[in-house]
JSON list of C-alpha atoms and ligand atoms in Angstrom, two decimals:
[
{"chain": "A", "resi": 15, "resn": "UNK", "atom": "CA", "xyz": [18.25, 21.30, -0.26]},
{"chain": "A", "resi": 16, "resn": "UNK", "atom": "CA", "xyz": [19.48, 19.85, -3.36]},
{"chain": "A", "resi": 17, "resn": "UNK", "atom": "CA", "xyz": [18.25, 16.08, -4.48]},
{"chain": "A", "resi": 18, "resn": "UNK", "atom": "CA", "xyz": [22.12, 15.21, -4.74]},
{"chain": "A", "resi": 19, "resn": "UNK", "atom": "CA", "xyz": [21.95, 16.01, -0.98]},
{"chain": "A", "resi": 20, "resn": "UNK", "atom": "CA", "xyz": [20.10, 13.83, -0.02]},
{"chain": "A", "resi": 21, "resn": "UNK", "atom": "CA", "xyz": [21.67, 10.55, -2.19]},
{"chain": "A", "resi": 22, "resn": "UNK", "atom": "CA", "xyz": [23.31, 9.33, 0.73]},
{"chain": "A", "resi": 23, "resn": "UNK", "atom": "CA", "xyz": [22.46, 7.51, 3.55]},
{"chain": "A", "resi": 24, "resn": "UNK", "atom": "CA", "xyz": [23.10, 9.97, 6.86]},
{"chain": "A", "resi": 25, "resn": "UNK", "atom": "CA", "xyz": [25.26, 9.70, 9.64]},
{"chain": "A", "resi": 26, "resn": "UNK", "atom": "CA", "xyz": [23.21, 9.77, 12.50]},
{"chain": "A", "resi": 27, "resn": "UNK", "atom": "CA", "xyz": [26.18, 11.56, 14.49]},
{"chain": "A", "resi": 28, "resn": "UNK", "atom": "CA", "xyz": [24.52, 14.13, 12.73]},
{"chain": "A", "resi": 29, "resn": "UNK", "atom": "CA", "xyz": [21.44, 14.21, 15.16]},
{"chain": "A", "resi": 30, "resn": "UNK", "atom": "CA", "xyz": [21.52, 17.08, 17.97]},
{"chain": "A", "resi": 31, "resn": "UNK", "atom": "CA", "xyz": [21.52, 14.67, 20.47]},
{"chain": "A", "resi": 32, "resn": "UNK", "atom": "CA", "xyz": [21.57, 10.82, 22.09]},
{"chain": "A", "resi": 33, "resn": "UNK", "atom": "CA", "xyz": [18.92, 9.29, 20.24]},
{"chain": "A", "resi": 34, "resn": "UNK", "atom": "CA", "xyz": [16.49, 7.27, 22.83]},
{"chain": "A", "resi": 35, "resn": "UNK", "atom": "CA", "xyz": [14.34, 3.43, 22.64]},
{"chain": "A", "resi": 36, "resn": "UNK", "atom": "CA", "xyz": [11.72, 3.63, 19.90]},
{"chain": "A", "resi": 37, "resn": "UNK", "atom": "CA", "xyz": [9.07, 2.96, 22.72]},
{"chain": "A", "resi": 38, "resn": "UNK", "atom": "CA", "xyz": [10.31, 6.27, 24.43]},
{"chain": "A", "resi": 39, "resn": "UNK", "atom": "CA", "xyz": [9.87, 8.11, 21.52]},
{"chain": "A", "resi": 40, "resn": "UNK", "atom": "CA", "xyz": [6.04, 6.61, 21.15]},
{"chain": "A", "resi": 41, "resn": "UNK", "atom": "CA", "xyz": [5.25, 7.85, 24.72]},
{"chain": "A", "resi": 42, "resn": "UNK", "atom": "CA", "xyz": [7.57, 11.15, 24.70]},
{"chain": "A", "resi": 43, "resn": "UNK", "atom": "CA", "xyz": [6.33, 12.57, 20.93]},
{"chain": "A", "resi": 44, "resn": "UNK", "atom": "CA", "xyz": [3.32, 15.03, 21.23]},
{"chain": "A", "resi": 45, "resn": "UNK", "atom": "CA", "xyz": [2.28, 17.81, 18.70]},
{"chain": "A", "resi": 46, "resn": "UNK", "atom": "CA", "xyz": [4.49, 20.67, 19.37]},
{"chain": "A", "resi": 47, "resn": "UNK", "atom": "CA", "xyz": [2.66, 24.40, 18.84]},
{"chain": "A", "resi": 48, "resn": "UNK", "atom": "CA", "xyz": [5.32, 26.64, 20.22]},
{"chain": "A", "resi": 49, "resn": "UNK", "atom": "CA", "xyz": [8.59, 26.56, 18.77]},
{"chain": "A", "resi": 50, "resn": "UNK", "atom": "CA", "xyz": [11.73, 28.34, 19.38]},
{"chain": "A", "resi": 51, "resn": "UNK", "atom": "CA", "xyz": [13.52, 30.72, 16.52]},
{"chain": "A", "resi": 52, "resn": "UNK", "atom": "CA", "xyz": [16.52, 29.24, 14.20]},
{"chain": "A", "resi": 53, "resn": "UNK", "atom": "CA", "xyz": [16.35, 26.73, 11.74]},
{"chain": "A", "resi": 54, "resn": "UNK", "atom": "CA", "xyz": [17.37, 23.38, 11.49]},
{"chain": "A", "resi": 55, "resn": "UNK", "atom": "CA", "xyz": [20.43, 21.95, 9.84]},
{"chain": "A", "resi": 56, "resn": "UNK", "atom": "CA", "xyz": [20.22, 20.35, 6.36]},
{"chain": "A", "resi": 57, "resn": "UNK", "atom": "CA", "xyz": [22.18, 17.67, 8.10]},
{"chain": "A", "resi": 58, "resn": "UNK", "atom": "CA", "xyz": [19.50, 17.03, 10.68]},
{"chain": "A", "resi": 59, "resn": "UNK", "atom": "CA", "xyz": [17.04, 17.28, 7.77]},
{"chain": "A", "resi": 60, "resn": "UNK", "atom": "CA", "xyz": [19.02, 14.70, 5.43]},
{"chain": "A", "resi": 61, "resn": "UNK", "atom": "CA", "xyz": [18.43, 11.95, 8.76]},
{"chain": "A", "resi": 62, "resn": "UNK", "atom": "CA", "xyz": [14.76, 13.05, 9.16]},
{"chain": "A", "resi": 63, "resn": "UNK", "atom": "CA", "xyz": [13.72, 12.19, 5.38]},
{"chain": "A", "resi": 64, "resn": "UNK", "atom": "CA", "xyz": [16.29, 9.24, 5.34]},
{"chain": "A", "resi": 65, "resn": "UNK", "atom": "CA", "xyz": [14.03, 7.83, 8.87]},
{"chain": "A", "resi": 66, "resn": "UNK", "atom": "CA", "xyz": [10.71, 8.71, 6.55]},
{"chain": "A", "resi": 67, "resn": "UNK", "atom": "CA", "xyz": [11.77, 6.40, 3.53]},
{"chain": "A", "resi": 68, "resn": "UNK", "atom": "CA", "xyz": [12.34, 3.52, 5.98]},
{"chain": "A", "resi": 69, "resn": "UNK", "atom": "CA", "xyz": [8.71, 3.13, 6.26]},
{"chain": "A", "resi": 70, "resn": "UNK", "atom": "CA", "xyz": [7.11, -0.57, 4.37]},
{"chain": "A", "resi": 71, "resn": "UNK", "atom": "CA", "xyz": [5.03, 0.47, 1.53]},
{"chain": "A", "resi": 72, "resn": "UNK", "atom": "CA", "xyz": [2.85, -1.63, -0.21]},
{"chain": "A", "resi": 73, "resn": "UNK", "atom": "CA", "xyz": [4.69, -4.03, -2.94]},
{"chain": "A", "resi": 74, "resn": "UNK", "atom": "CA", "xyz": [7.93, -1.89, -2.40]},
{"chain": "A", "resi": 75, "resn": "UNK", "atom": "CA", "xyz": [6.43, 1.27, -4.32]},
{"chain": "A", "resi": 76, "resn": "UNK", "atom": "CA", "xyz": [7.74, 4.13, -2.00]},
{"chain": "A", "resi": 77, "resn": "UNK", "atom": "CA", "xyz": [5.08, 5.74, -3.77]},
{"chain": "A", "resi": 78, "resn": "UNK", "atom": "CA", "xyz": [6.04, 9.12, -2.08]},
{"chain": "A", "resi": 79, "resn": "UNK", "atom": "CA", "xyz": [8.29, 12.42, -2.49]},
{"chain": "A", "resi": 80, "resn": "UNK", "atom": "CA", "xyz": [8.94, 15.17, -0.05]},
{"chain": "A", "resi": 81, "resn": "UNK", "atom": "CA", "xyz": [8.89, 19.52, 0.05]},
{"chain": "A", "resi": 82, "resn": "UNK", "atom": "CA", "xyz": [11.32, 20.85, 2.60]},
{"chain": "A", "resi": 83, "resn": "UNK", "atom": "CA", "xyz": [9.50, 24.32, 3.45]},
{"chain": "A", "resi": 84, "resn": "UNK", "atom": "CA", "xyz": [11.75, 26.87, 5.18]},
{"chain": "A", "resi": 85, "resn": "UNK", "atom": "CA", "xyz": [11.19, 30.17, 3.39]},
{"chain": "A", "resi": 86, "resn": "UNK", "atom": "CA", "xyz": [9.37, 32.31, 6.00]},
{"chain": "A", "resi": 87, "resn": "UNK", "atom": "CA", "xyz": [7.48, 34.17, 3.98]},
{"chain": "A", "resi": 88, "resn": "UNK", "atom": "CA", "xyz": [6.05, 31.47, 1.84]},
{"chain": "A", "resi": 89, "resn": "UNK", "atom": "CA", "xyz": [5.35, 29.65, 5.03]},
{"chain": "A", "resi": 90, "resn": "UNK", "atom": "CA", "xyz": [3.59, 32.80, 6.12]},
{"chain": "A", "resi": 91, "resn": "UNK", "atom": "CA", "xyz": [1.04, 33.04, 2.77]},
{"chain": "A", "resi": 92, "resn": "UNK", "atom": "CA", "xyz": [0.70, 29.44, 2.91]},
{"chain": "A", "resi": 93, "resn": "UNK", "atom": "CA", "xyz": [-0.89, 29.64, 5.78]},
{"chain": "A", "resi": 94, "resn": "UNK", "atom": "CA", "xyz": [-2.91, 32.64, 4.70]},
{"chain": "A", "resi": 95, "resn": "UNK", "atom": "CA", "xyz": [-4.21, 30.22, 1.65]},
{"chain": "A", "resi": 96, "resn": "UNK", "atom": "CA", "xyz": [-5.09, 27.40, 4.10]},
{"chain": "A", "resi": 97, "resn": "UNK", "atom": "CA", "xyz": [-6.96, 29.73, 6.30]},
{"chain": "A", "resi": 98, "resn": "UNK", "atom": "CA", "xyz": [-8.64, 30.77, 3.19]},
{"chain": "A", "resi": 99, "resn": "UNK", "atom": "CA", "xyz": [-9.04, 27.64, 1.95]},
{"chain": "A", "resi": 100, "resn": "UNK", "atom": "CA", "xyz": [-10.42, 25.85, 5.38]},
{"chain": "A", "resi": 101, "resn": "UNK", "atom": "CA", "xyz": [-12.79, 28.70, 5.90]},
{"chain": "A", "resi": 102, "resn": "UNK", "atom": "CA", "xyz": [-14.59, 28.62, 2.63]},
{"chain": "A", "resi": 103, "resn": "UNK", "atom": "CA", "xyz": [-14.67, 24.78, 3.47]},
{"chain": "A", "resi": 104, "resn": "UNK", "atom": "CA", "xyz": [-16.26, 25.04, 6.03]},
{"chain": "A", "resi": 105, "resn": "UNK", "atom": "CA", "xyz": [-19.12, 27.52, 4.69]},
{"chain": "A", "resi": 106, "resn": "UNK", "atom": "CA", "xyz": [-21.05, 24.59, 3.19]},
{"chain": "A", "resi": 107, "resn": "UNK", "atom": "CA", "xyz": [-20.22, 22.22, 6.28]},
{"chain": "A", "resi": 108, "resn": "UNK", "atom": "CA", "xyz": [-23.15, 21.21, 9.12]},
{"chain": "A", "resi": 109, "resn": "UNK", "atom": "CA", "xyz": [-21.48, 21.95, 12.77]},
{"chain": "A", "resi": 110, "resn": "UNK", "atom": "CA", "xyz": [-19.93, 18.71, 13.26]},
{"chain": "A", "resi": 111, "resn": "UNK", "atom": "CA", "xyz": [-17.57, 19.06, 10.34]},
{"chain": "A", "resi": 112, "resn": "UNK", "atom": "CA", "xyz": [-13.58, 19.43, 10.96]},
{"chain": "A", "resi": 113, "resn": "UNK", "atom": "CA", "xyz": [-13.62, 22.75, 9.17]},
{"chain": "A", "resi": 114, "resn": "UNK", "atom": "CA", "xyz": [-16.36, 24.36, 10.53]},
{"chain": "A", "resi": 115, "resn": "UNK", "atom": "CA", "xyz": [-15.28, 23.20, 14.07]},
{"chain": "A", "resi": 116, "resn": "UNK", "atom": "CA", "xyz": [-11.98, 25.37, 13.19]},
{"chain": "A", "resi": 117, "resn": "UNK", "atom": "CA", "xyz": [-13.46, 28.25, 12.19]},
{"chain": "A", "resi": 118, "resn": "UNK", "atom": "CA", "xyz": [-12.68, 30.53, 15.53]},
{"chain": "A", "resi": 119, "resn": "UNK", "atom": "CA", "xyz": [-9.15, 29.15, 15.37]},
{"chain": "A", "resi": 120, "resn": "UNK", "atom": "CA", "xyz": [-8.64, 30.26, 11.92]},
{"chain": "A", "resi": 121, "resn": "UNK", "atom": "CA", "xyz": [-10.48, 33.45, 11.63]},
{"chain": "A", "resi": 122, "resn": "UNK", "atom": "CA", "xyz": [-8.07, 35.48, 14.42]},
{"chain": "A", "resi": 123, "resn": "UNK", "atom": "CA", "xyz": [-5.70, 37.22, 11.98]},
{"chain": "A", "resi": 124, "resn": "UNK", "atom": "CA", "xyz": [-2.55, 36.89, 14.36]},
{"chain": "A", "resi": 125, "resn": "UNK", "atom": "CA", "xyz": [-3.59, 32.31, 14.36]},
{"chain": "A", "resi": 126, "resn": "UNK", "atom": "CA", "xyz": [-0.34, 30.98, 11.92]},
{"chain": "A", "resi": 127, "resn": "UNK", "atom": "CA", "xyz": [-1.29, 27.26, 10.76]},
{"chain": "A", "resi": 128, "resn": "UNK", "atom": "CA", "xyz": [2.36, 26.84, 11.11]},
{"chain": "A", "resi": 129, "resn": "UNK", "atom": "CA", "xyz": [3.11, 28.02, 14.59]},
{"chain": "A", "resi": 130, "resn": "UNK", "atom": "CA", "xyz": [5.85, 29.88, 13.45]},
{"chain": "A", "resi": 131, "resn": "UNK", "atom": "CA", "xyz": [7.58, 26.48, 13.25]},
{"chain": "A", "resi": 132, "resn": "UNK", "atom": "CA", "xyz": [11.16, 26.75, 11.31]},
{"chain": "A", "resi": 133, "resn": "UNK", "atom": "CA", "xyz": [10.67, 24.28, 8.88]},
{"chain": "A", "resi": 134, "resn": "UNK", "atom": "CA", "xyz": [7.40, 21.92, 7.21]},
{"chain": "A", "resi": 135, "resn": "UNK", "atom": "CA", "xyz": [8.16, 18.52, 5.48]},
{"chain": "A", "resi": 136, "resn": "UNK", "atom": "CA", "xyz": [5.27, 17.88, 3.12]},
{"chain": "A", "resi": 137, "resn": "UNK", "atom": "CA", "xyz": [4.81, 13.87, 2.72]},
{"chain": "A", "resi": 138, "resn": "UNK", "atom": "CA", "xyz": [3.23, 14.05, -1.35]},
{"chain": "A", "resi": 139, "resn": "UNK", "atom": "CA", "xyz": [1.76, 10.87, -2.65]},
{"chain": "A", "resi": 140, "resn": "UNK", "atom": "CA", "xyz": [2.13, 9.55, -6.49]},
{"chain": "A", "resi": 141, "resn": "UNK", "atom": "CA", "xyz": [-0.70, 7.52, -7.81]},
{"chain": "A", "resi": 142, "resn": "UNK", "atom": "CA", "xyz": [0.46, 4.23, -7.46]},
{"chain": "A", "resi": 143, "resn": "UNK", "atom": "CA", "xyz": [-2.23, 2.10, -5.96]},
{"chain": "A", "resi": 144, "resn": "UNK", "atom": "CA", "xyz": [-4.69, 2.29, -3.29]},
{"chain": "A", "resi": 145, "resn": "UNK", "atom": "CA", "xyz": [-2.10, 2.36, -0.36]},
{"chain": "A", "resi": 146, "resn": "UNK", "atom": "CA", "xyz": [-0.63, 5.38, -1.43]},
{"chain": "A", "resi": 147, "resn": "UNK", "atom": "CA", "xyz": [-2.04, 7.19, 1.63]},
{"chain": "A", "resi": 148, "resn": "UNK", "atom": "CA", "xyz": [-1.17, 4.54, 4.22]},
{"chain": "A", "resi": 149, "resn": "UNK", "atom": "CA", "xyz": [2.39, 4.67, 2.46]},
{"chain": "A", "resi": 150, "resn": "UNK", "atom": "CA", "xyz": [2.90, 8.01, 3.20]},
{"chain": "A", "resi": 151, "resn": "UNK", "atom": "CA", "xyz": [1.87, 8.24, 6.58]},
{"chain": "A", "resi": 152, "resn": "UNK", "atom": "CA", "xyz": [3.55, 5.67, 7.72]},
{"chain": "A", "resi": 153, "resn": "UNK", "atom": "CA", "xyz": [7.03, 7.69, 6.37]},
{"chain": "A", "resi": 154, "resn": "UNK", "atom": "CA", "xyz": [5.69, 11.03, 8.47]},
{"chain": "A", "resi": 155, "resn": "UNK", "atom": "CA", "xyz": [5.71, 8.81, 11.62]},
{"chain": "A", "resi": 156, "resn": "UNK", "atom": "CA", "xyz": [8.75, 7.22, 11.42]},
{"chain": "A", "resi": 157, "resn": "UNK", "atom": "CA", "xyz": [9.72, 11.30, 10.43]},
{"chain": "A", "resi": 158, "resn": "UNK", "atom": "CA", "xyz": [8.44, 12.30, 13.45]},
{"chain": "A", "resi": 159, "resn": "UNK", "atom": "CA", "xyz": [9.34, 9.35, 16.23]},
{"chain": "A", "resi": 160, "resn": "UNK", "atom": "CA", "xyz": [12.88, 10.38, 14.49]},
{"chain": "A", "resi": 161, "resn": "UNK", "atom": "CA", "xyz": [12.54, 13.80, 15.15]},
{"chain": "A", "resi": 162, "resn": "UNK", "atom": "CA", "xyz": [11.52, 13.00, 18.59]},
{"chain": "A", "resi": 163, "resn": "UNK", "atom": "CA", "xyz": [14.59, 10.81, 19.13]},
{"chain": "A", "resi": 164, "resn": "UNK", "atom": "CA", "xyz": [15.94, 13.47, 18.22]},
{"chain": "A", "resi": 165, "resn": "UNK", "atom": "CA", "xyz": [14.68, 16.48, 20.89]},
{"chain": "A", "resi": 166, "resn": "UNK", "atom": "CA", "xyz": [12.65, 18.45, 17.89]},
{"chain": "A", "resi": 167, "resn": "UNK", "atom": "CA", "xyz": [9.07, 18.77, 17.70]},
{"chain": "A", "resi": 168, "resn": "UNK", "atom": "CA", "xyz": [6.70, 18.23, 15.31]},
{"chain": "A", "resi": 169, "resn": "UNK", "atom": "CA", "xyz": [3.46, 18.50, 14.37]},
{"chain": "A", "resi": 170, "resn": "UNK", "atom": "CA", "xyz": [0.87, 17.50, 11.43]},
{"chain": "A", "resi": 171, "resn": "UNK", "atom": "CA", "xyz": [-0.83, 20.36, 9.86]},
{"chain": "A", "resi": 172, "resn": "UNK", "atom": "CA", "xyz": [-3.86, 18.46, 8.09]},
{"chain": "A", "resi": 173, "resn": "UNK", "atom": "CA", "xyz": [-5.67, 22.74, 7.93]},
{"chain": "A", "resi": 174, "resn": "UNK", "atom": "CA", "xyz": [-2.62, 22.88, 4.91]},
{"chain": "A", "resi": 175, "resn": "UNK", "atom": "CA", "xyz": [-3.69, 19.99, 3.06]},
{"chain": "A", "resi": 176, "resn": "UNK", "atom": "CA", "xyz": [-6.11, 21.29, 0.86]},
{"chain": "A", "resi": 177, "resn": "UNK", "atom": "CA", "xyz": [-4.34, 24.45, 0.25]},
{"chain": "A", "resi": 178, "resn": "UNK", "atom": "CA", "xyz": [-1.29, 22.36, -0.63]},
{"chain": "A", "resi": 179, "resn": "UNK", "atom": "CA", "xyz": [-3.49, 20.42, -3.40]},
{"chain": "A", "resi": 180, "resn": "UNK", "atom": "CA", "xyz": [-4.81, 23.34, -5.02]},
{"chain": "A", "resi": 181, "resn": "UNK", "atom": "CA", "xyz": [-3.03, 24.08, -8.21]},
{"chain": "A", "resi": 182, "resn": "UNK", "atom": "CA", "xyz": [-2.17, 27.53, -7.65]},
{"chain": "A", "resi": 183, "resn": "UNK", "atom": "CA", "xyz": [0.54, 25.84, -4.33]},
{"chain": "A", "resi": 184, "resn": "UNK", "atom": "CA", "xyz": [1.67, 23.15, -6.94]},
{"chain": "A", "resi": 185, "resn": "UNK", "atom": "CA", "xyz": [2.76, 25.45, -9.21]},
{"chain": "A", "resi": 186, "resn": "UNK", "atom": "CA", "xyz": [4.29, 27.58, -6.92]},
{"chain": "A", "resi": 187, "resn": "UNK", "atom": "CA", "xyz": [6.08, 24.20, -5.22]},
{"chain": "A", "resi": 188, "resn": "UNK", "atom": "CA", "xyz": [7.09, 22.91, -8.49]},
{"chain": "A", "resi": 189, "resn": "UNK", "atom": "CA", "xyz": [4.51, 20.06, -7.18]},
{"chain": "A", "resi": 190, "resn": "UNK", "atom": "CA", "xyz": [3.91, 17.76, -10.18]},
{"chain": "A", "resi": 191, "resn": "UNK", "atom": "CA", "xyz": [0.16, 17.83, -11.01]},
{"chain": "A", "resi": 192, "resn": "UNK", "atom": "CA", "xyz": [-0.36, 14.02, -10.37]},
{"chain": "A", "resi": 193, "resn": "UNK", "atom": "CA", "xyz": [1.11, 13.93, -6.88]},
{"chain": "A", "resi": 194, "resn": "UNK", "atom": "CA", "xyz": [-1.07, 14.42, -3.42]},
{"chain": "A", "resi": 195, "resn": "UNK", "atom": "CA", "xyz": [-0.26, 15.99, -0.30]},
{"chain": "A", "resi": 196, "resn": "UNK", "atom": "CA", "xyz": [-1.26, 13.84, 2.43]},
{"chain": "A", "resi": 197, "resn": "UNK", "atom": "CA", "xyz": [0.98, 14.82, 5.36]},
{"chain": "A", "resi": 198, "resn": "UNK", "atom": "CA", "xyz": [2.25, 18.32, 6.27]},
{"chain": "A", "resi": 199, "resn": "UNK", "atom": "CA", "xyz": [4.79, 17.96, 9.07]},
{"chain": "A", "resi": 200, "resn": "UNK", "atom": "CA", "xyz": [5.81, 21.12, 10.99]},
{"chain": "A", "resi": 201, "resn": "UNK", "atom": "CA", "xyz": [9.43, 20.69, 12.32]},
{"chain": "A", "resi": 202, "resn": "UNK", "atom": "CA", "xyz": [11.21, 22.73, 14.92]},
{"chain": "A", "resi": 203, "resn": "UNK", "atom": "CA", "xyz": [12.63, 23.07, 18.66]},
{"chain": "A", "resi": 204, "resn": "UNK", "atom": "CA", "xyz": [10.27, 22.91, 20.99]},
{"chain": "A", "resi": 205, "resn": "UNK", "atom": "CA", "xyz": [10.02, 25.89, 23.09]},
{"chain": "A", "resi": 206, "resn": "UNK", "atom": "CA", "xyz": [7.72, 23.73, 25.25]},
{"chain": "A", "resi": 207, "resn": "UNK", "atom": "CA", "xyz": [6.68, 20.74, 25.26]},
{"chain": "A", "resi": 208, "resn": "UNK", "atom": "CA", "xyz": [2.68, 19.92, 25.59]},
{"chain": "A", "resi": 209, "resn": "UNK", "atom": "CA", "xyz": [1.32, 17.41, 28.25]},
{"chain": "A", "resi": 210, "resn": "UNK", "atom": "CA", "xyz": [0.39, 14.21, 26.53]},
{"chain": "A", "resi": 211, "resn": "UNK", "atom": "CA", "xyz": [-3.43, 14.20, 26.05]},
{"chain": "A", "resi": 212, "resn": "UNK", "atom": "CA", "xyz": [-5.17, 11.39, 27.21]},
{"chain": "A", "resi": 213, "resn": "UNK", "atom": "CA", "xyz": [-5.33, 8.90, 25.48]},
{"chain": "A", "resi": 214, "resn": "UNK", "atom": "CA", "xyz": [-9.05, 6.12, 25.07]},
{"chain": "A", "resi": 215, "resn": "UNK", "atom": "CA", "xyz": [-7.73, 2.81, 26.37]},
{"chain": "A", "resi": 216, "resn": "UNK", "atom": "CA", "xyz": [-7.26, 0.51, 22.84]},
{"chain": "A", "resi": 217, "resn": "UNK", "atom": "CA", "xyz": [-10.49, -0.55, 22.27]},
{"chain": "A", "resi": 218, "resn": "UNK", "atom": "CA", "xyz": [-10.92, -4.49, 21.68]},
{"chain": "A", "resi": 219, "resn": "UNK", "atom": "CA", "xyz": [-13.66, -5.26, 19.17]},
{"chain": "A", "resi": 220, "resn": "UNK", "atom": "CA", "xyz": [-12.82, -9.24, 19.04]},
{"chain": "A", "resi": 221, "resn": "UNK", "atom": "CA", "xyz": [-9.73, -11.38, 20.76]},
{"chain": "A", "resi": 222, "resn": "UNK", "atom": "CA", "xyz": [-9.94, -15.12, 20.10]},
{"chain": "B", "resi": 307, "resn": "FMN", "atom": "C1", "xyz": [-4.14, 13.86, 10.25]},
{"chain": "B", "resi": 307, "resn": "FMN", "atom": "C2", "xyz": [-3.82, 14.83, 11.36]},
{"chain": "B", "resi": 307, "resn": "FMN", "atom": "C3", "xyz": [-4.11, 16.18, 11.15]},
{"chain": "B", "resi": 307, "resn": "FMN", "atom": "C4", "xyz": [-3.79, 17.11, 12.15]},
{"chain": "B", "resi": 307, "resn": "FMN", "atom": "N1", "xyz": [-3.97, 18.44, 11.90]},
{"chain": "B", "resi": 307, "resn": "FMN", "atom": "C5", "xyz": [-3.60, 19.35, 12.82]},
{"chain": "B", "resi": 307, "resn": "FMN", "atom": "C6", "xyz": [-3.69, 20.74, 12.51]},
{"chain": "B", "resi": 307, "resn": "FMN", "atom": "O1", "xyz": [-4.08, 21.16, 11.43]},
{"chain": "B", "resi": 307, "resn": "FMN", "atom": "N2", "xyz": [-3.29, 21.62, 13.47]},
{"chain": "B", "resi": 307, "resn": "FMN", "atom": "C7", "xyz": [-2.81, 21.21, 14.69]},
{"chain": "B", "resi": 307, "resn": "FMN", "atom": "O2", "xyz": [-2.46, 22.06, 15.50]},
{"chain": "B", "resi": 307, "resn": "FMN", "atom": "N3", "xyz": [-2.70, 19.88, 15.00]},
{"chain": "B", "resi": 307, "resn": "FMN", "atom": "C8", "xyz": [-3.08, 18.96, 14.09]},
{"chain": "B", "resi": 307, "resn": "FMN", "atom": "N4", "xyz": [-2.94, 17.61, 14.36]},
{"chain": "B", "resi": 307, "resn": "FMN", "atom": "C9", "xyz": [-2.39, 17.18, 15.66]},
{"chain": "B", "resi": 307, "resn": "FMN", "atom": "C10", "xyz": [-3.48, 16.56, 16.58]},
{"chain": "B", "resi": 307, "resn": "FMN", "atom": "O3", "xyz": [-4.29, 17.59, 17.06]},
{"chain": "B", "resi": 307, "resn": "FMN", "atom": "C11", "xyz": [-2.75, 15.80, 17.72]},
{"chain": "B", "resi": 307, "resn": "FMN", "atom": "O4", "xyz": [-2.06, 14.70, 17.17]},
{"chain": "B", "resi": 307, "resn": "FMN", "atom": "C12", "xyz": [-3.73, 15.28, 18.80]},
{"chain": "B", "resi": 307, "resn": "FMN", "atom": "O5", "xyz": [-4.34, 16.36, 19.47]},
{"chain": "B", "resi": 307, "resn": "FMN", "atom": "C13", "xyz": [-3.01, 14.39, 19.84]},
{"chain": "B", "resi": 307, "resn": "FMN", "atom": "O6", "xyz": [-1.93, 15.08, 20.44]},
{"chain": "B", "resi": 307, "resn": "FMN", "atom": "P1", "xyz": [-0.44, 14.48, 20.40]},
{"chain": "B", "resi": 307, "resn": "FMN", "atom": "O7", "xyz": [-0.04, 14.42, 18.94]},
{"chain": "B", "resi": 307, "resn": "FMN", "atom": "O8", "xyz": [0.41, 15.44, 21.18]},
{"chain": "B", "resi": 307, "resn": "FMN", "atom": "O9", "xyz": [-0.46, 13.12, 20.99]},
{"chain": "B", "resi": 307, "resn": "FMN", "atom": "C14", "xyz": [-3.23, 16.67, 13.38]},
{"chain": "B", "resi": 307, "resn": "FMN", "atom": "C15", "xyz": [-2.96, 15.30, 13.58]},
{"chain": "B", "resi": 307, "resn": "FMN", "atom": "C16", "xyz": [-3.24, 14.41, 12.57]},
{"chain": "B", "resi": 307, "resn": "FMN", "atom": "C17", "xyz": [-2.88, 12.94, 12.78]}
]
């Protein structure tokens, strides 16, 4: 995808289907790990990222810029680096750290940190304040409430984030040097969808 592609504001007629009520697609998203083959259209893309920049940002700095990831084989050795990368992570971790708790997951050759997913968004941050982070995941859930609307599945891939912020993927992204990857979003059609988890009722600390 170009960046003159994506200078004009969608037509959501180009969604696959009906979209549904916001609060449907709160209760109905769920991390999708099993995704059917073919790719999606640049058309469905074009809504996706326009649905991400929607998102309030602190003082109006839409401090963020996006990767569209399709290439099979770079999603393939991107995963390889993230394994990689988690796994010597989590070699100076105690037991109760998140890399060291994904060690078994990781360390079975066949385990893809993409799910063989047909496309990942990566939400990048540029320094612009301390809400840079909050910025940019707010954009990856409007991204993927949209992409619910829309009958795709998604899921965040936080094992890529540090393999995305090592030079070596920057360069190889075109990823300016000063920018962050905070949220990897794998993008696809479900072949199944998940049950939803349970969820902890919210938990009130003070209501006056
Ligand atoms: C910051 C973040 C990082 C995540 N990283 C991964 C990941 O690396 N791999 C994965 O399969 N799921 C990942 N997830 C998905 C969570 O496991 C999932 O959201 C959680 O189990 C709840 O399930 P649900 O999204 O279907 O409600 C991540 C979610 C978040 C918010």
């Amino acid at each position: 995808m170009t960046v003159e592609k994506v200078n004009k504001i969608p037509a959501m007629s180009h969604l696959p289907n009906e979209p549904i009520s916001v609060m449907d697609a709160i209760y109905q998203r769920r991390s999708v790990r099993d995704y059917a083959p073919g790719q999606l259209s640049e058309a469905t893309l074009h809504v996706l990222l326009y649905a991400a920049v929607q998102a309030p940002t602190a003082m109006h700095e839409q401090p963020w810029a996006f990767a569209v990831i399709q290439d099979r084989n770079l999603l393939d050795r991107l995963s390889e680096t993230a394994k990689q990368t988690v796994w010597l992570q989590a070699q100076g971790e105690d037991p109760s750290g998140l890399a060291r708790r994904s060690v078994n997951l990781i360390s079975d050759p066949a385990f893809n940190v993409f799910y063989n997913a047909g496309a990942l968004i990566v939400i990048y941050g540029k320094p612009l304040g301390p809400f840079v982070a909050a910025d940019c995941w707010l954009a990856a859930e409007n991204l993927m409430l949209a992409a619910c609307a829309a009958g795709l599945g998604t899921c965040v891939i936080g094992l890529a984030v540090p393999a995305l912020n090592s030079p070596e993927w920057k360069r190889l992204l075109d990823i300016p040097a000063e920018m962050t990857a905070y949220a990897p979003i794998l993008l696809g059609h479900p072949a199944g969808m998940p049950p939803p988890p349970p969820r902890k009722p919210p938990e009130l600390v003070c209501w006056k």
